[in-house]
């Protein structure tokens, strides 16, 4: 495999407003899986192509349950993205994970139930492994960058993905703590599963805004305090993207990463039983293996 590395960033509306981003244009992508959250901002960072998508649309107009995760990831793939960075706000389920800290996620528990979770289905069935749902190679680059920037973080953490849009009950919050979860949010599933199906390297950076409702001081947190942390985290996220990108582009092992071969043995439907319309929808996501 020799495809040139292209970084995609899935995050908040302001993450793309970073120093050094040039030759930018908003591009509308037509996806067979529906309408993405917004147009994609395509530009150059250090002379290399980079693609941004506001996960909730500019102005935060799309609820977590209404995000078209399939279209979002499919659009990234159509724009040539090979390595996808996710940045998202989360609540903390641990006393030592304080507001303002970052977590390089390595595991998820998916509690969502109202979302399309696979590109595959009737007419073209596939089963991919998500035992290890993130790319450790990207995690290494993010860890190195956060250390360099002196941003407080922890490496490895389990992200409980809830459906929302309401926050969890006190009983649920304590249950998730008993399960060993570290942070809670609403957006990284099925995003991570779909990235794996699309043979994209995927890394999740969870940015803690406050403690979930299990914490005795939770009710003392005000909206103003949360917004302040959100804005600070957004600035840190922009700096992270700016500084980690050169490491990812320079990684000679990137094109051979196992994430980019996730469909190698995943297609189950025999060639003579495959639905032509299903194959047409999968031209970007699974084109590598379908053309083989």
Coordinates of C-alpha atoms in Angstrom, one line a residue:
X1 CA 0.0 0.0 0.0
X2 CA 1.4 3.4 -1.0
X3 CA -1.5 5.8 -0.6
X4 CA -0.4 9.3 0.5
X5 CA -1.4 10.1 4.1
X6 CA -4.3 12.6 4.5
X7 CA -5.4 13.6 8.0
X8 CA -9.1 14.1 8.8
X9 CA -10.3 15.8 11.9
X10 CA -13.8 15.2 13.4
X11 CA -14.6 17.7 16.1
X12 CA -16.2 21.0 17.1
X13 CA -16.9 23.9 14.9
X14 CA -13.8 25.9 15.9
X15 CA -11.2 23.1 15.7
X16 CA -10.3 24.0 12.1
X17 CA -9.5 27.6 13.0
X18 CA -5.8 26.9 13.5
X19 CA -2.6 28.9 12.6
X20 CA -0.9 27.7 9.5
X21 CA -4.0 26.4 7.7
X22 CA -3.9 27.6 4.1
X23 CA -5.7 27.2 0.8
X24 CA -9.0 26.4 2.5
X25 CA -12.3 25.8 0.8
X26 CA -15.6 24.3 2.0
X27 CA -16.6 21.3 -0.1
X28 CA -20.0 19.6 -0.3
X29 CA -19.7 15.9 -0.5
X30 CA -22.5 13.7 -1.8
X31 CA -22.7 10.4 0.1
X32 CA -24.9 7.4 -0.7
X33 CA -25.5 7.2 3.0
X34 CA -27.2 10.5 3.2
X35 CA -26.2 14.0 4.2
X36 CA -23.1 14.7 6.3
X37 CA -23.2 17.1 9.3
X38 CA -21.9 19.9 7.1
X39 CA -19.6 20.7 4.2
X40 CA -16.0 19.6 4.7
X41 CA -13.2 22.2 5.1
X42 CA -10.3 21.1 3.0
X43 CA -7.0 22.9 3.3
X44 CA -3.2 22.5 3.7
X45 CA -1.2 22.3 6.9
X46 CA 2.6 22.4 6.3
X47 CA 1.9 21.8 2.6
X48 CA -0.1 18.6 3.3
X49 CA -3.8 18.1 2.7
X50 CA -6.0 18.1 5.8
X51 CA -9.8 17.7 6.1
X52 CA -12.1 19.0 8.9
X53 CA -15.7 18.3 9.6
X54 CA -17.8 19.9 12.4
X55 CA -19.4 16.8 13.8
X56 CA -22.5 18.8 14.8
X57 CA -22.4 21.2 12.0
X58 CA -21.3 24.8 12.2
X59 CA -23.2 26.4 15.0
X60 CA -23.8 23.0 16.7
X61 CA -27.2 22.4 15.1
X62 CA -27.2 18.5 14.9
X63 CA -27.9 16.4 18.0
X64 CA -25.6 13.5 18.8
X65 CA -28.4 11.0 18.0
X66 CA -29.1 12.8 14.7
X67 CA -25.5 12.9 13.4
X68 CA -25.2 10.9 10.2
X69 CA -22.1 9.1 11.3
X70 CA -22.1 6.9 8.1
X71 CA -22.2 9.9 5.8
X72 CA -19.6 11.7 7.8
X73 CA -17.1 8.9 7.6
X74 CA -17.9 8.0 4.0
X75 CA -17.3 11.6 3.1
X76 CA -13.9 11.6 4.7
X77 CA -13.0 8.5 2.8
X78 CA -14.2 10.1 -0.5
X79 CA -11.9 13.1 0.2
X80 CA -8.9 10.8 0.5
X81 CA -8.6 10.8 4.3
X82 CA -6.5 7.9 5.6
X83 CA -6.0 8.9 9.3
X84 CA -9.0 10.2 11.3
X85 CA -8.6 12.2 14.5
X86 CA -11.6 12.6 16.8
X87 CA -11.8 15.3 19.4
X88 CA -14.8 15.5 21.6
X89 CA -16.0 16.8 25.0
X90 CA -16.7 14.3 27.8
X91 CA -17.6 14.1 31.4
X92 CA -15.3 12.5 33.9
X93 CA -16.1 9.3 35.8
X94 CA -12.9 9.4 37.9
X95 CA -11.9 11.8 40.6
X96 CA -8.4 12.2 39.2
X97 CA -9.6 13.1 35.7
X98 CA -10.3 16.7 36.2
X99 CA -11.9 19.4 33.9
X100 CA -9.3 20.5 31.4
X101 CA -7.5 17.1 31.1
X102 CA -7.3 15.1 28.0
X103 CA -7.7 11.3 27.7
X104 CA -6.3 9.3 24.8
X105 CA -9.0 6.7 24.6
X106 CA -8.2 3.1 23.8
X107 CA -11.6 1.4 24.5
X108 CA -15.3 2.1 24.2
X109 CA -18.5 0.7 25.7
X110 CA -21.3 1.4 23.2
X111 CA -24.6 2.1 24.9
X112 CA -26.2 3.9 21.9
X113 CA -29.3 2.4 20.3
X114 CA -30.8 4.8 17.8
X115 CA -28.0 5.0 15.2
X116 CA -27.0 3.2 12.0
X117 CA -23.8 1.4 13.1
X118 CA -22.5 -0.3 9.9
X119 CA -22.0 0.4 6.2
X120 CA -22.7 -3.2 5.6
X121 CA -26.0 -5.1 5.6
X122 CA -28.5 -6.9 3.4
X123 CA -26.8 -7.7 0.1
X124 CA -23.3 -7.2 1.3
X125 CA -22.4 -8.6 4.8
X126 CA -19.1 -8.0 6.5
X127 CA -17.8 -8.4 10.1
X128 CA -14.8 -6.4 11.2
X129 CA -12.9 -6.7 14.5
X130 CA -13.2 -3.8 16.9
X131 CA -11.5 -5.6 19.8
X132 CA -8.9 -2.8 19.7
X133 CA -10.9 0.1 18.2
X134 CA -8.3 2.8 18.0
X135 CA -4.9 3.0 16.2
X136 CA -2.1 2.8 18.7
X137 CA 0.3 4.3 16.2
X138 CA -1.8 7.5 16.1
X139 CA -2.1 7.3 19.9
X140 CA 1.7 7.3 20.2
X141 CA 2.0 10.5 18.1
X142 CA -0.7 12.2 20.1
X143 CA 1.0 11.2 23.4
X144 CA 4.3 12.6 22.2
X145 CA 2.7 15.8 21.2
X146 CA 0.7 16.4 24.4
X147 CA 3.8 15.8 26.4
X148 CA 5.7 18.3 24.3
X149 CA 2.9 20.9 24.7
X150 CA 2.7 20.2 28.5
X151 CA -1.0 19.5 28.2
X152 CA -2.2 17.3 31.1
X153 CA -3.5 14.0 29.9
X154 CA -3.7 10.3 30.5
X155 CA -3.0 7.5 28.0
X156 CA -5.6 4.8 27.7
X157 CA -9.1 5.1 29.0
X158 CA -12.6 3.6 28.4
X159 CA -15.2 5.9 26.9
X160 CA -18.8 5.1 27.7
X161 CA -20.9 6.3 24.7
X162 CA -24.4 7.0 25.8
X163 CA -27.3 7.8 23.4
X164 CA -28.3 11.2 24.8
X165 CA -29.3 13.9 24.3
X166 CA -30.1 13.9 28.0
X167 CA -27.3 13.3 30.4
X168 CA -27.1 10.2 32.6
X169 CA -29.0 9.6 35.8
X170 CA -27.1 9.4 39.1
X171 CA -27.7 5.6 39.1
X172 CA -26.4 5.2 35.6
X173 CA -23.4 7.3 36.3
X174 CA -22.4 5.2 39.3
X175 CA -23.1 2.0 37.3
X176 CA -20.6 3.1 34.6
X177 CA -18.0 3.8 37.3
X178 CA -18.5 0.3 38.6
X179 CA -17.9 -1.0 35.0
X180 CA -14.5 0.7 35.0
X181 CA -15.3 3.5 32.6
X182 CA -13.2 6.6 32.7
X183 CA -15.2 9.2 30.7
X184 CA -18.7 9.5 29.3
X185 CA -19.9 11.2 26.1
X186 CA -22.3 10.9 23.2
X187 CA -20.4 10.9 19.9
X188 CA -17.6 8.4 19.4
X189 CA -19.9 5.5 18.6
X190 CA -20.6 4.3 16.0
X191 CA -18.0 6.7 14.6
X192 CA -15.1 4.5 15.7
X193 CA -16.7 1.3 14.4
X194 CA -17.4 3.0 11.0
X195 CA -13.8 4.3 10.8
X196 CA -12.6 0.7 11.2
X197 CA -15.0 -0.6 8.5
X198 CA -13.8 2.2 6.2
X199 CA -10.2 1.0 6.8
X200 CA -9.2 4.3 8.4
X201 CA -6.7 4.7 11.2
X202 CA -8.7 6.3 14.1
X203 CA -7.7 8.0 17.3
X204 CA -10.0 9.6 19.9
X205 CA -8.9 12.4 22.2
X206 CA -11.5 13.0 24.9
X207 CA -11.5 16.5 26.5
X208 CA -12.9 16.6 30.0
X209 CA -15.3 19.5 30.6
X210 CA -16.7 18.5 34.0
X211 CA -17.5 15.6 36.3
X212 CA -20.5 13.5 35.5
X213 CA -23.4 13.5 38.0
X214 CA -21.9 10.9 40.3
X215 CA -19.6 13.5 41.8
X216 CA -20.9 15.2 45.0
X217 CA -19.8 18.6 43.6
X218 CA -21.5 18.1 40.2
X219 CA -24.5 20.3 41.0
X220 CA -22.2 23.1 42.0
X221 CA -20.8 23.3 38.4
X222 CA -22.3 26.2 36.4
X223 CA -22.9 26.5 32.7
X224 CA -20.4 29.4 32.6
X225 CA -17.7 27.2 34.2
X226 CA -18.3 24.4 31.6
X227 CA -18.2 26.8 28.7
X228 CA -14.9 28.3 30.0
X229 CA -13.4 24.8 30.1
X230 CA -14.8 24.0 26.6
X231 CA -13.2 27.1 25.1
X232 CA -9.9 26.3 26.8
X233 CA -10.0 22.7 25.6
X234 CA -10.8 23.9 22.1
X235 CA -7.7 26.1 22.0
X236 CA -5.6 23.1 23.3
X237 CA -7.2 20.9 20.6
X238 CA -6.3 23.3 17.8
X239 CA -2.7 23.4 19.1
X240 CA -2.7 19.6 19.3
X241 CA -3.8 19.2 15.7
X242 CA -1.3 21.7 14.5
X243 CA 1.6 20.0 16.2
X244 CA 0.7 16.3 15.8
X245 CA 0.0 16.6 12.1
X246 CA 3.7 16.7 11.0
X247 CA 4.4 13.5 13.0
X248 CA 1.6 11.7 11.3
X249 CA 2.6 12.8 7.8
X250 CA 6.2 11.9 8.4
X251 CA 5.3 8.4 9.7
X252 CA 6.7 6.0 7.1
X253 CA 4.8 3.1 8.7
X254 CA 1.4 4.8 8.3
X255 CA 0.6 3.4 4.9
X256 CA 1.2 -0.2 6.1
X257 CA -0.8 0.1 9.3
X258 CA -3.1 -2.8 10.0
X259 CA -6.1 -0.5 10.4
X260 CA -5.9 0.1 6.7
X261 CA -6.5 -3.7 6.0
X262 CA -9.4 -4.2 8.3
X263 CA -11.6 -5.6 5.5
X264 CA -9.1 -8.0 4.3
X265 CA -11.0 -11.1 5.5
X266 CA -14.2 -9.4 6.6
X267 CA -16.5 -9.7 3.6
X268 CA -18.8 -12.7 4.1
X269 CA -21.3 -12.5 1.2
X270 CA -20.1 -14.6 -1.8
X271 CA -19.4 -12.6 -4.9
X272 CA -22.3 -14.1 -6.9
X273 CA -24.8 -13.1 -4.1
X274 CA -23.7 -9.5 -3.7
X275 CA -26.3 -6.8 -4.3
X276 CA -25.1 -4.4 -7.1
X277 CA -26.7 -1.5 -5.3
X278 CA -25.0 -2.3 -2.1
X279 CA -21.7 -2.5 -3.8
X280 CA -22.3 0.9 -5.4
X281 CA -22.8 2.5 -2.0
X282 CA -19.6 0.9 -0.8
X283 CA -17.4 2.2 -3.6
X284 CA -15.4 4.5 -1.3
X285 CA -15.6 2.6 2.0
X286 CA -14.7 -0.8 0.6
X287 CA -13.4 -0.1 -2.8
X288 CA -10.0 -1.5 -2.1
X289 CA -11.2 -5.0 -1.4
X290 CA -14.2 -5.0 -3.7
X291 CA -12.0 -4.2 -6.7
X292 CA -9.4 -6.8 -5.7

